[in-house]
mmCIF file with all atom_site columns, C-alpha atoms and ligand atoms in Angstrom:
data_model
loop_
_atom_site.group_PDB
_atom_site.id
_atom_site.type_symbol
_atom_site.label_atom_id
_atom_site.label_alt_id
_atom_site.label_comp_id
_atom_site.label_asym_id
_atom_site.label_entity_id
_atom_site.label_seq_id
_atom_site.pdbx_PDB_ins_code
_atom_site.Cartn_x
_atom_site.Cartn_y
_atom_site.Cartn_z
_atom_site.occupancy
_atom_site.B_iso_or_equiv
_atom_site.pdbx_formal_charge
_atom_site.auth_seq_id
_atom_site.auth_comp_id
_atom_site.auth_asym_id
_atom_site.auth_atom_id
_atom_site.pdbx_PDB_model_num
ATOM   1   C CA  . UNK A 1 1   ? 18.813  13.036  9.235   1.00 0.00 ? 1   UNK A CA  1
ATOM   2   C CA  . UNK A 1 2   ? 16.668  9.959   9.933   1.00 0.00 ? 2   UNK A CA  1
ATOM   3   C CA  . UNK A 1 3   ? 15.203  8.310   6.876   1.00 0.00 ? 3   UNK A CA  1
ATOM   4   C CA  . UNK A 1 4   ? 12.493  5.640   6.947   1.00 0.00 ? 4   UNK A CA  1
ATOM   5   C CA  . UNK A 1 5   ? 11.389  3.308   4.197   1.00 0.00 ? 5   UNK A CA  1
ATOM   6   C CA  . UNK A 1 6   ? 7.747   2.364   3.724   1.00 0.00 ? 6   UNK A CA  1
ATOM   7   C CA  . UNK A 1 7   ? 7.964   -0.468  1.196   1.00 0.00 ? 7   UNK A CA  1
ATOM   8   C CA  . UNK A 1 8   ? 5.173   -2.235  -0.647  1.00 0.00 ? 8   UNK A CA  1
ATOM   9   C CA  . UNK A 1 9   ? 3.378   -2.981  -3.892  1.00 0.00 ? 9   UNK A CA  1
ATOM   10  C CA  . UNK A 1 10  ? 0.798   -0.186  -3.538  1.00 0.00 ? 10  UNK A CA  1
ATOM   11  C CA  . UNK A 1 11  ? -1.435  -1.708  -6.215  1.00 0.00 ? 11  UNK A CA  1
ATOM   12  C CA  . UNK A 1 12  ? -3.199  0.617   -5.489  1.00 0.00 ? 12  UNK A CA  1
ATOM   13  C CA  . UNK A 1 13  ? -2.408  2.804   -2.470  1.00 0.00 ? 13  UNK A CA  1
ATOM   14  C CA  . UNK A 1 14  ? -5.199  2.562   0.135   1.00 0.00 ? 14  UNK A CA  1
ATOM   15  C CA  . UNK A 1 15  ? -6.188  4.801   3.040   1.00 0.00 ? 15  UNK A CA  1
ATOM   16  C CA  . UNK A 1 16  ? -4.511  2.193   5.252   1.00 0.00 ? 16  UNK A CA  1
ATOM   17  C CA  . UNK A 1 17  ? -1.174  2.766   3.496   1.00 0.00 ? 17  UNK A CA  1
ATOM   18  C CA  . UNK A 1 18  ? -1.659  6.505   3.645   1.00 0.00 ? 18  UNK A CA  1
ATOM   19  C CA  . UNK A 1 19  ? -2.331  6.368   7.380   1.00 0.00 ? 19  UNK A CA  1
ATOM   20  C CA  . UNK A 1 20  ? 0.977   4.535   7.938   1.00 0.00 ? 20  UNK A CA  1
ATOM   21  C CA  . UNK A 1 21  ? 2.904   6.885   5.622   1.00 0.00 ? 21  UNK A CA  1
ATOM   22  C CA  . UNK A 1 22  ? 1.471   9.998   7.322   1.00 0.00 ? 22  UNK A CA  1
ATOM   23  C CA  . UNK A 1 23  ? 2.252   8.716   10.798  1.00 0.00 ? 23  UNK A CA  1
ATOM   24  C CA  . UNK A 1 24  ? 5.764   7.662   9.766   1.00 0.00 ? 24  UNK A CA  1
ATOM   25  C CA  . UNK A 1 25  ? 6.333   11.131  8.305   1.00 0.00 ? 25  UNK A CA  1
ATOM   26  C CA  . UNK A 1 26  ? 5.752   12.624  11.772  1.00 0.00 ? 26  UNK A CA  1
ATOM   27  C CA  . UNK A 1 27  ? 8.625   10.645  13.262  1.00 0.00 ? 27  UNK A CA  1
ATOM   28  C CA  . UNK A 1 28  ? 11.274  10.763  10.537  1.00 0.00 ? 28  UNK A CA  1
ATOM   29  C CA  . UNK A 1 29  ? 12.925  13.586  8.606   1.00 0.00 ? 29  UNK A CA  1
ATOM   30  C CA  . UNK A 1 30  ? 12.399  11.805  5.308   1.00 0.00 ? 30  UNK A CA  1
ATOM   31  C CA  . UNK A 1 31  ? 10.136  8.930   4.293   1.00 0.00 ? 31  UNK A CA  1
ATOM   32  C CA  . UNK A 1 32  ? 10.884  7.012   1.131   1.00 0.00 ? 32  UNK A CA  1
ATOM   33  C CA  . UNK A 1 33  ? 7.858   5.136   -0.143  1.00 0.00 ? 33  UNK A CA  1
ATOM   34  C CA  . UNK A 1 34  ? 9.568   2.236   -1.901  1.00 0.00 ? 34  UNK A CA  1
ATOM   35  C CA  . UNK A 1 35  ? 7.423   0.658   -4.622  1.00 0.00 ? 35  UNK A CA  1
ATOM   36  C CA  . UNK A 1 36  ? 8.620   -2.823  -5.517  1.00 0.00 ? 36  UNK A CA  1
ATOM   37  C CA  . UNK A 1 37  ? 9.364   -3.317  -9.218  1.00 0.00 ? 37  UNK A CA  1
ATOM   38  C CA  . UNK A 1 38  ? 9.322   -7.081  -9.191  1.00 0.00 ? 38  UNK A CA  1
ATOM   39  C CA  . UNK A 1 39  ? 6.346   -8.124  -7.083  1.00 0.00 ? 39  UNK A CA  1
ATOM   40  C CA  . UNK A 1 40  ? 5.820   -11.825 -6.502  1.00 0.00 ? 40  UNK A CA  1
ATOM   41  C CA  . UNK A 1 41  ? 2.240   -11.172 -7.474  1.00 0.00 ? 41  UNK A CA  1
ATOM   42  C CA  . UNK A 1 42  ? 2.205   -11.784 -11.207 1.00 0.00 ? 42  UNK A CA  1
ATOM   43  C CA  . UNK A 1 43  ? -0.987  -9.913  -12.000 1.00 0.00 ? 43  UNK A CA  1
ATOM   44  C CA  . UNK A 1 44  ? -0.659  -6.266  -11.159 1.00 0.00 ? 44  UNK A CA  1
ATOM   45  C CA  . UNK A 1 45  ? -3.648  -4.069  -11.822 1.00 0.00 ? 45  UNK A CA  1
ATOM   46  C CA  . UNK A 1 46  ? -1.763  -0.786  -12.168 1.00 0.00 ? 46  UNK A CA  1
ATOM   47  C CA  . UNK A 1 47  ? 1.517   -0.085  -13.919 1.00 0.00 ? 47  UNK A CA  1
ATOM   48  C CA  . UNK A 1 48  ? 4.452   1.147   -11.838 1.00 0.00 ? 48  UNK A CA  1
ATOM   49  C CA  . UNK A 1 49  ? 4.048   4.646   -13.237 1.00 0.00 ? 49  UNK A CA  1
ATOM   50  C CA  . UNK A 1 50  ? 0.339   4.697   -12.352 1.00 0.00 ? 50  UNK A CA  1
ATOM   51  C CA  . UNK A 1 51  ? 1.095   3.516   -8.817  1.00 0.00 ? 51  UNK A CA  1
ATOM   52  C CA  . UNK A 1 52  ? 3.781   6.170   -8.461  1.00 0.00 ? 52  UNK A CA  1
ATOM   53  C CA  . UNK A 1 53  ? 1.436   8.873   -9.719  1.00 0.00 ? 53  UNK A CA  1
ATOM   54  C CA  . UNK A 1 54  ? -1.354  7.804   -7.363  1.00 0.00 ? 54  UNK A CA  1
ATOM   55  C CA  . UNK A 1 55  ? 1.091   7.792   -4.434  1.00 0.00 ? 55  UNK A CA  1
ATOM   56  C CA  . UNK A 1 56  ? 2.384   11.238  -5.404  1.00 0.00 ? 56  UNK A CA  1
ATOM   57  C CA  . UNK A 1 57  ? -1.127  12.659  -5.418  1.00 0.00 ? 57  UNK A CA  1
ATOM   58  C CA  . UNK A 1 58  ? -2.047  10.920  -2.166  1.00 0.00 ? 58  UNK A CA  1
ATOM   59  C CA  . UNK A 1 59  ? 1.017   12.314  -0.363  1.00 0.00 ? 59  UNK A CA  1
ATOM   60  C CA  . UNK A 1 60  ? 1.103   15.768  -1.975  1.00 0.00 ? 60  UNK A CA  1
ATOM   61  C CA  . UNK A 1 61  ? 0.157   17.372  1.375   1.00 0.00 ? 61  UNK A CA  1
ATOM   62  C CA  . UNK A 1 62  ? 3.329   16.011  3.011   1.00 0.00 ? 62  UNK A CA  1
ATOM   63  C CA  . UNK A 1 63  ? 6.671   17.711  2.403   1.00 0.00 ? 63  UNK A CA  1
ATOM   64  C CA  . UNK A 1 64  ? 9.077   14.972  3.483   1.00 0.00 ? 64  UNK A CA  1
ATOM   65  C CA  . UNK A 1 65  ? 8.027   12.132  1.189   1.00 0.00 ? 65  UNK A CA  1
ATOM   66  C CA  . UNK A 1 66  ? 9.849   10.634  -1.782  1.00 0.00 ? 66  UNK A CA  1
ATOM   67  C CA  . UNK A 1 67  ? 8.361   7.964   -3.999  1.00 0.00 ? 67  UNK A CA  1
ATOM   68  C CA  . UNK A 1 68  ? 10.951  5.574   -5.451  1.00 0.00 ? 68  UNK A CA  1
ATOM   69  C CA  . UNK A 1 69  ? 10.992  2.206   -7.206  1.00 0.00 ? 69  UNK A CA  1
ATOM   70  C CA  . UNK A 1 70  ? 13.184  -0.641  -6.111  1.00 0.00 ? 70  UNK A CA  1
ATOM   71  C CA  . UNK A 1 71  ? 13.977  -4.143  -7.256  1.00 0.00 ? 71  UNK A CA  1
ATOM   72  C CA  . UNK A 1 72  ? 15.948  -6.870  -5.576  1.00 0.00 ? 72  UNK A CA  1
ATOM   73  C CA  . UNK A 1 73  ? 16.533  -6.811  -1.867  1.00 0.00 ? 73  UNK A CA  1
ATOM   74  C CA  . UNK A 1 74  ? 14.974  -4.074  0.211   1.00 0.00 ? 74  UNK A CA  1
ATOM   75  C CA  . UNK A 1 75  ? 18.088  -3.939  2.406   1.00 0.00 ? 75  UNK A CA  1
ATOM   76  C CA  . UNK A 1 76  ? 20.242  -3.057  -0.625  1.00 0.00 ? 76  UNK A CA  1
ATOM   77  C CA  . UNK A 1 77  ? 17.877  -0.225  -1.494  1.00 0.00 ? 77  UNK A CA  1
ATOM   78  C CA  . UNK A 1 78  ? 17.936  0.904   2.158   1.00 0.00 ? 78  UNK A CA  1
ATOM   79  C CA  . UNK A 1 79  ? 21.740  0.953   2.174   1.00 0.00 ? 79  UNK A CA  1
ATOM   80  C CA  . UNK A 1 80  ? 21.958  2.805   -1.152  1.00 0.00 ? 80  UNK A CA  1
ATOM   81  C CA  . UNK A 1 81  ? 19.553  5.476   0.132   1.00 0.00 ? 81  UNK A CA  1
ATOM   82  C CA  . UNK A 1 82  ? 21.016  5.811   3.621   1.00 0.00 ? 82  UNK A CA  1
ATOM   83  C CA  . UNK A 1 83  ? 17.782  4.674   5.255   1.00 0.00 ? 83  UNK A CA  1
ATOM   84  C CA  . UNK A 1 84  ? 17.890  4.030   9.000   1.00 0.00 ? 84  UNK A CA  1
ATOM   85  C CA  . UNK A 1 85  ? 14.664  2.089   9.392   1.00 0.00 ? 85  UNK A CA  1
ATOM   86  C CA  . UNK A 1 86  ? 11.890  0.191   7.696   1.00 0.00 ? 86  UNK A CA  1
ATOM   87  C CA  . UNK A 1 87  ? 8.359   1.023   8.857   1.00 0.00 ? 87  UNK A CA  1
ATOM   88  C CA  . UNK A 1 88  ? 5.408   -1.310  8.302   1.00 0.00 ? 88  UNK A CA  1
ATOM   89  C CA  . UNK A 1 89  ? 1.774   -1.292  9.351   1.00 0.00 ? 89  UNK A CA  1
ATOM   90  C CA  . UNK A 1 90  ? 0.440   -4.242  11.316  1.00 0.00 ? 90  UNK A CA  1
ATOM   91  C CA  . UNK A 1 91  ? -3.252  -4.871  10.760  1.00 0.00 ? 91  UNK A CA  1
ATOM   92  C CA  . UNK A 1 92  ? -3.862  -8.046  12.685  1.00 0.00 ? 92  UNK A CA  1
ATOM   93  C CA  . UNK A 1 93  ? -2.156  -11.083 14.139  1.00 0.00 ? 93  UNK A CA  1
ATOM   94  C CA  . UNK A 1 94  ? -2.354  -12.650 10.677  1.00 0.00 ? 94  UNK A CA  1
ATOM   95  C CA  . UNK A 1 95  ? 0.199   -10.082 9.454   1.00 0.00 ? 95  UNK A CA  1
ATOM   96  C CA  . UNK A 1 96  ? 2.529   -10.719 12.315  1.00 0.00 ? 96  UNK A CA  1
ATOM   97  C CA  . UNK A 1 97  ? 4.145   -14.066 11.406  1.00 0.00 ? 97  UNK A CA  1
ATOM   98  C CA  . UNK A 1 98  ? 5.320   -13.013 7.972   1.00 0.00 ? 98  UNK A CA  1
ATOM   99  C CA  . UNK A 1 99  ? 6.225   -9.474  8.970   1.00 0.00 ? 99  UNK A CA  1
ATOM   100 C CA  . UNK A 1 100 ? 8.290   -10.704 11.903  1.00 0.00 ? 100 UNK A CA  1
ATOM   101 C CA  . UNK A 1 101 ? 10.093  -13.161 9.633   1.00 0.00 ? 101 UNK A CA  1
ATOM   102 C CA  . UNK A 1 102 ? 10.896  -10.422 7.097   1.00 0.00 ? 102 UNK A CA  1
ATOM   103 C CA  . UNK A 1 103 ? 11.988  -8.000  9.833   1.00 0.00 ? 103 UNK A CA  1
ATOM   104 C CA  . UNK A 1 104 ? 14.353  -10.583 11.297  1.00 0.00 ? 104 UNK A CA  1
ATOM   105 C CA  . UNK A 1 105 ? 15.729  -11.522 7.880   1.00 0.00 ? 105 UNK A CA  1
ATOM   106 C CA  . UNK A 1 106 ? 16.350  -7.873  7.019   1.00 0.00 ? 106 UNK A CA  1
ATOM   107 C CA  . UNK A 1 107 ? 17.974  -7.350  10.416  1.00 0.00 ? 107 UNK A CA  1
ATOM   108 C CA  . UNK A 1 108 ? 20.252  -10.350 9.842   1.00 0.00 ? 108 UNK A CA  1
ATOM   109 C CA  . UNK A 1 109 ? 21.147  -9.249  6.321   1.00 0.00 ? 109 UNK A CA  1
ATOM   110 C CA  . UNK A 1 110 ? 22.021  -5.649  7.074   1.00 0.00 ? 110 UNK A CA  1
ATOM   111 C CA  . UNK A 1 111 ? 21.394  -4.681  10.682  1.00 0.00 ? 111 UNK A CA  1
ATOM   112 C CA  . UNK A 1 112 ? 18.478  -2.446  9.700   1.00 0.00 ? 112 UNK A CA  1
ATOM   113 C CA  . UNK A 1 113 ? 15.581  -2.365  12.163  1.00 0.00 ? 113 UNK A CA  1
ATOM   114 C CA  . UNK A 1 114 ? 11.901  -2.593  11.262  1.00 0.00 ? 114 UNK A CA  1
ATOM   115 C CA  . UNK A 1 115 ? 9.389   -0.569  13.254  1.00 0.00 ? 115 UNK A CA  1
ATOM   116 C CA  . UNK A 1 116 ? 5.747   -1.590  13.285  1.00 0.00 ? 116 UNK A CA  1
ATOM   117 C CA  . UNK A 1 117 ? 2.874   0.865   13.527  1.00 0.00 ? 117 UNK A CA  1
ATOM   118 C CA  . UNK A 1 118 ? -0.529  -0.498  14.491  1.00 0.00 ? 118 UNK A CA  1
ATOM   119 C CA  . UNK A 1 119 ? -3.006  0.147   11.737  1.00 0.00 ? 119 UNK A CA  1
ATOM   120 C CA  . UNK A 1 120 ? -5.824  2.487   12.697  1.00 0.00 ? 120 UNK A CA  1
ATOM   121 C CA  . UNK A 1 121 ? -8.874  0.324   13.525  1.00 0.00 ? 121 UNK A CA  1
ATOM   122 C CA  . UNK A 1 122 ? -11.001 1.814   10.753  1.00 0.00 ? 122 UNK A CA  1
ATOM   123 C CA  . UNK A 1 123 ? -8.478  0.466   8.217   1.00 0.00 ? 123 UNK A CA  1
ATOM   124 C CA  . UNK A 1 124 ? -7.651  -2.877  9.812   1.00 0.00 ? 124 UNK A CA  1
ATOM   125 C CA  . UNK A 1 125 ? -9.557  -4.933  7.222   1.00 0.00 ? 125 UNK A CA  1
ATOM   126 C CA  . UNK A 1 126 ? -8.163  -3.061  4.233   1.00 0.00 ? 126 UNK A CA  1
ATOM   127 C CA  . UNK A 1 127 ? -5.788  -4.486  1.658   1.00 0.00 ? 127 UNK A CA  1
ATOM   128 C CA  . UNK A 1 128 ? -5.005  -3.567  -1.929  1.00 0.00 ? 128 UNK A CA  1
ATOM   129 C CA  . UNK A 1 129 ? -6.032  -7.040  -3.075  1.00 0.00 ? 129 UNK A CA  1
ATOM   130 C CA  . UNK A 1 130 ? -9.500  -6.770  -1.485  1.00 0.00 ? 130 UNK A CA  1
ATOM   131 C CA  . UNK A 1 131 ? -9.940  -3.259  -2.862  1.00 0.00 ? 131 UNK A CA  1
ATOM   132 C CA  . UNK A 1 132 ? -9.075  -4.555  -6.345  1.00 0.00 ? 132 UNK A CA  1
ATOM   133 C CA  . UNK A 1 133 ? -11.557 -7.401  -5.984  1.00 0.00 ? 133 UNK A CA  1
ATOM   134 C CA  . UNK A 1 134 ? -14.403 -5.212  -4.720  1.00 0.00 ? 134 UNK A CA  1
ATOM   135 C CA  . UNK A 1 135 ? -13.750 -2.597  -7.421  1.00 0.00 ? 135 UNK A CA  1
ATOM   136 C CA  . UNK A 1 136 ? -13.539 -5.251  -10.134 1.00 0.00 ? 136 UNK A CA  1
ATOM   137 C CA  . UNK A 1 137 ? -17.067 -6.372  -9.306  1.00 0.00 ? 137 UNK A CA  1
ATOM   138 C CA  . UNK A 1 138 ? -18.418 -2.835  -9.215  1.00 0.00 ? 138 UNK A CA  1
ATOM   139 C CA  . UNK A 1 139 ? -18.434 -2.391  -5.415  1.00 0.00 ? 139 UNK A CA  1
ATOM   140 C CA  . UNK A 1 140 ? -18.032 0.985   -3.757  1.00 0.00 ? 140 UNK A CA  1
ATOM   141 C CA  . UNK A 1 141 ? -14.461 1.571   -2.557  1.00 0.00 ? 141 UNK A CA  1
ATOM   142 C CA  . UNK A 1 142 ? -14.721 5.318   -2.026  1.00 0.00 ? 142 UNK A CA  1
ATOM   143 C CA  . UNK A 1 143 ? -14.236 5.007   1.739   1.00 0.00 ? 143 UNK A CA  1
ATOM   144 C CA  . UNK A 1 144 ? -11.148 2.820   1.326   1.00 0.00 ? 144 UNK A CA  1
ATOM   145 C CA  . UNK A 1 145 ? -8.860  4.686   -1.063  1.00 0.00 ? 145 UNK A CA  1
ATOM   146 C CA  . UNK A 1 146 ? -8.015  8.330   -1.787  1.00 0.00 ? 146 UNK A CA  1
ATOM   147 C CA  . UNK A 1 147 ? -10.595 10.030  -4.065  1.00 0.00 ? 147 UNK A CA  1
ATOM   148 C CA  . UNK A 1 148 ? -8.363  10.066  -7.162  1.00 0.00 ? 148 UNK A CA  1
ATOM   149 C CA  . UNK A 1 149 ? -7.700  6.328   -6.753  1.00 0.00 ? 149 UNK A CA  1
ATOM   150 C CA  . UNK A 1 150 ? -11.438 5.650   -6.429  1.00 0.00 ? 150 UNK A CA  1
ATOM   151 C CA  . UNK A 1 151 ? -11.982 7.669   -9.617  1.00 0.00 ? 151 UNK A CA  1
ATOM   152 C CA  . UNK A 1 152 ? -9.329  5.661   -11.440 1.00 0.00 ? 152 UNK A CA  1
ATOM   153 C CA  . UNK A 1 153 ? -10.846 2.370   -10.265 1.00 0.00 ? 153 UNK A CA  1
ATOM   154 C CA  . UNK A 1 154 ? -14.289 3.632   -11.258 1.00 0.00 ? 154 UNK A CA  1
ATOM   155 C CA  . UNK A 1 155 ? -13.016 4.325   -14.779 1.00 0.00 ? 155 UNK A CA  1
ATOM   156 C CA  . UNK A 1 156 ? -11.527 0.843   -15.035 1.00 0.00 ? 156 UNK A CA  1
ATOM   157 C CA  . UNK A 1 157 ? -14.526 -0.904  -13.516 1.00 0.00 ? 157 UNK A CA  1
ATOM   158 C CA  . UNK A 1 158 ? -17.703 1.159   -13.950 1.00 0.00 ? 158 UNK A CA  1
ATOM   159 C CA  . UNK A 1 159 ? -20.157 0.653   -11.066 1.00 0.00 ? 159 UNK A CA  1
ATOM   160 C CA  . UNK A 1 160 ? -22.777 -1.983  -11.810 1.00 0.00 ? 160 UNK A CA  1
ATOM   161 C CA  . UNK A 1 161 ? -26.141 -0.630  -12.904 1.00 0.00 ? 161 UNK A CA  1
ATOM   162 C CA  . UNK A 1 162 ? -28.304 -1.998  -10.108 1.00 0.00 ? 162 UNK A CA  1
ATOM   163 C CA  . UNK A 1 163 ? -31.425 -1.918  -12.307 1.00 0.00 ? 163 UNK A CA  1
ATOM   164 C CA  . UNK A 1 164 ? -29.786 -4.590  -14.476 1.00 0.00 ? 164 UNK A CA  1
ATOM   165 C CA  . UNK A 1 165 ? -28.904 -6.836  -11.560 1.00 0.00 ? 165 UNK A CA  1
ATOM   166 C CA  . UNK A 1 166 ? -32.504 -7.705  -10.802 1.00 0.00 ? 166 UNK A CA  1
ATOM   167 C CA  . UNK A 1 167 ? -33.426 -6.278  -7.423  1.00 0.00 ? 167 UNK A CA  1
ATOM   168 C CA  . UNK A 1 168 ? -34.934 -9.187  -5.465  1.00 0.00 ? 168 UNK A CA  1
ATOM   169 C CA  . UNK A 1 169 ? -36.907 -6.829  -3.190  1.00 0.00 ? 169 UNK A CA  1
ATOM   170 C CA  . UNK A 1 170 ? -38.715 -5.480  -6.209  1.00 0.00 ? 170 UNK A CA  1
ATOM   171 C CA  . UNK A 1 171 ? -39.273 -8.911  -7.735  1.00 0.00 ? 171 UNK A CA  1
ATOM   172 C CA  . UNK A 1 172 ? -40.665 -10.331 -4.512  1.00 0.00 ? 172 UNK A CA  1
ATOM   173 C CA  . UNK A 1 173 ? -43.289 -7.618  -4.148  1.00 0.00 ? 173 UNK A CA  1
HETATM 174 O O1  . PNS B 2 .   ? 2.749   -4.593  -0.322  1.00 0.00 ? 1   PNS B O1  1
HETATM 175 P P1  . PNS B 2 .   ? 3.438   -5.921  -0.201  1.00 0.00 ? 1   PNS B P1  1
HETATM 176 O O2  . PNS B 2 .   ? 3.304   -6.691  -1.487  1.00 0.00 ? 1   PNS B O2  1
HETATM 177 O O3  . PNS B 2 .   ? 2.977   -6.698  0.995   1.00 0.00 ? 1   PNS B O3  1
HETATM 178 O O4  . PNS B 2 .   ? 5.005   -5.611  0.015   1.00 0.00 ? 1   PNS B O4  1
HETATM 179 C C1  . PNS B 2 .   ? 5.942   -6.637  0.222   1.00 0.00 ? 1   PNS B C1  1
HETATM 180 C C2  . PNS B 2 .   ? 7.383   -6.108  0.180   1.00 0.00 ? 1   PNS B C2  1
HETATM 181 C C3  . PNS B 2 .   ? 7.641   -5.383  -1.125  1.00 0.00 ? 1   PNS B C3  1
HETATM 182 C C4  . PNS B 2 .   ? 7.567   -5.124  1.322   1.00 0.00 ? 1   PNS B C4  1
HETATM 183 C C5  . PNS B 2 .   ? 8.346   -7.303  0.352   1.00 0.00 ? 1   PNS B C5  1
HETATM 184 O O5  . PNS B 2 .   ? 7.971   -8.303  -0.540  1.00 0.00 ? 1   PNS B O5  1
HETATM 185 C C6  . PNS B 2 .   ? 9.805   -6.953  0.139   1.00 0.00 ? 1   PNS B C6  1
HETATM 186 O O6  . PNS B 2 .   ? 10.397  -6.282  0.942   1.00 0.00 ? 1   PNS B O6  1
HETATM 187 N N1  . PNS B 2 .   ? 10.359  -7.421  -1.000  1.00 0.00 ? 1   PNS B N1  1
HETATM 188 C C7  . PNS B 2 .   ? 11.716  -7.113  -1.381  1.00 0.00 ? 1   PNS B C7  1
HETATM 189 C C8  . PNS B 2 .   ? 12.549  -8.369  -1.547  1.00 0.00 ? 1   PNS B C8  1
HETATM 190 C C9  . PNS B 2 .   ? 13.310  -8.653  -0.280  1.00 0.00 ? 1   PNS B C9  1
HETATM 191 O O7  . PNS B 2 .   ? 14.056  -7.833  0.216   1.00 0.00 ? 1   PNS B O7  1
HETATM 192 N N2  . PNS B 2 .   ? 13.081  -9.869  0.239   1.00 0.00 ? 1   PNS B N2  1
HETATM 193 C C10 . PNS B 2 .   ? 13.620  -10.284 1.478   1.00 0.00 ? 1   PNS B C10 1
HETATM 194 C C11 . PNS B 2 .   ? 12.797  -9.714  2.609   1.00 0.00 ? 1   PNS B C11 1
HETATM 195 S S1  . PNS B 2 .   ? 12.902  -10.693 3.967   1.00 0.00 ? 1   PNS B S1  1
#
């Protein structure tokens, strides 16, 4: 049984993440989506439980997915769960330096290999941090995250009422 890990913060899960998880699920018997418990990023928008719930809903159509939390080293989690590989999405060359460094470190620490999947072009600009920023300022993220995540973001940050923003086209008439 081949098991892959898709690790990350998933704060929140985006359609880019989902694309990588779905494609990984086609190649491995089991995919463990590993949500980090101790992100470097101090300010998380969603709690761990909310992130887990959103991931569960987003992957409900797949039957070989587990959602788990981890803290500490990813390679220790991989060993404890019998994972054979780490799978990451690569969006652009800007991802490559850091991802290569992490892949080589993880390989050195435990012998585990990291496989990279090229992000689908329609998602190549997407990141959780940009989604959070756009949503925070009332922008439309419905094409970037699963519907239930967009709903959740919409509840947290209601869309701006454009009539109150002062529409310059109207003013300039
Ligand atoms: O979604 P993110 O925040 O880009 O995910 C980063 C993550 C969680 C994959 C990475 O920070 C990680 O693997 N952290 C675990 C700690 C660890 O094992 N560090 C050494 C890796 S070289």
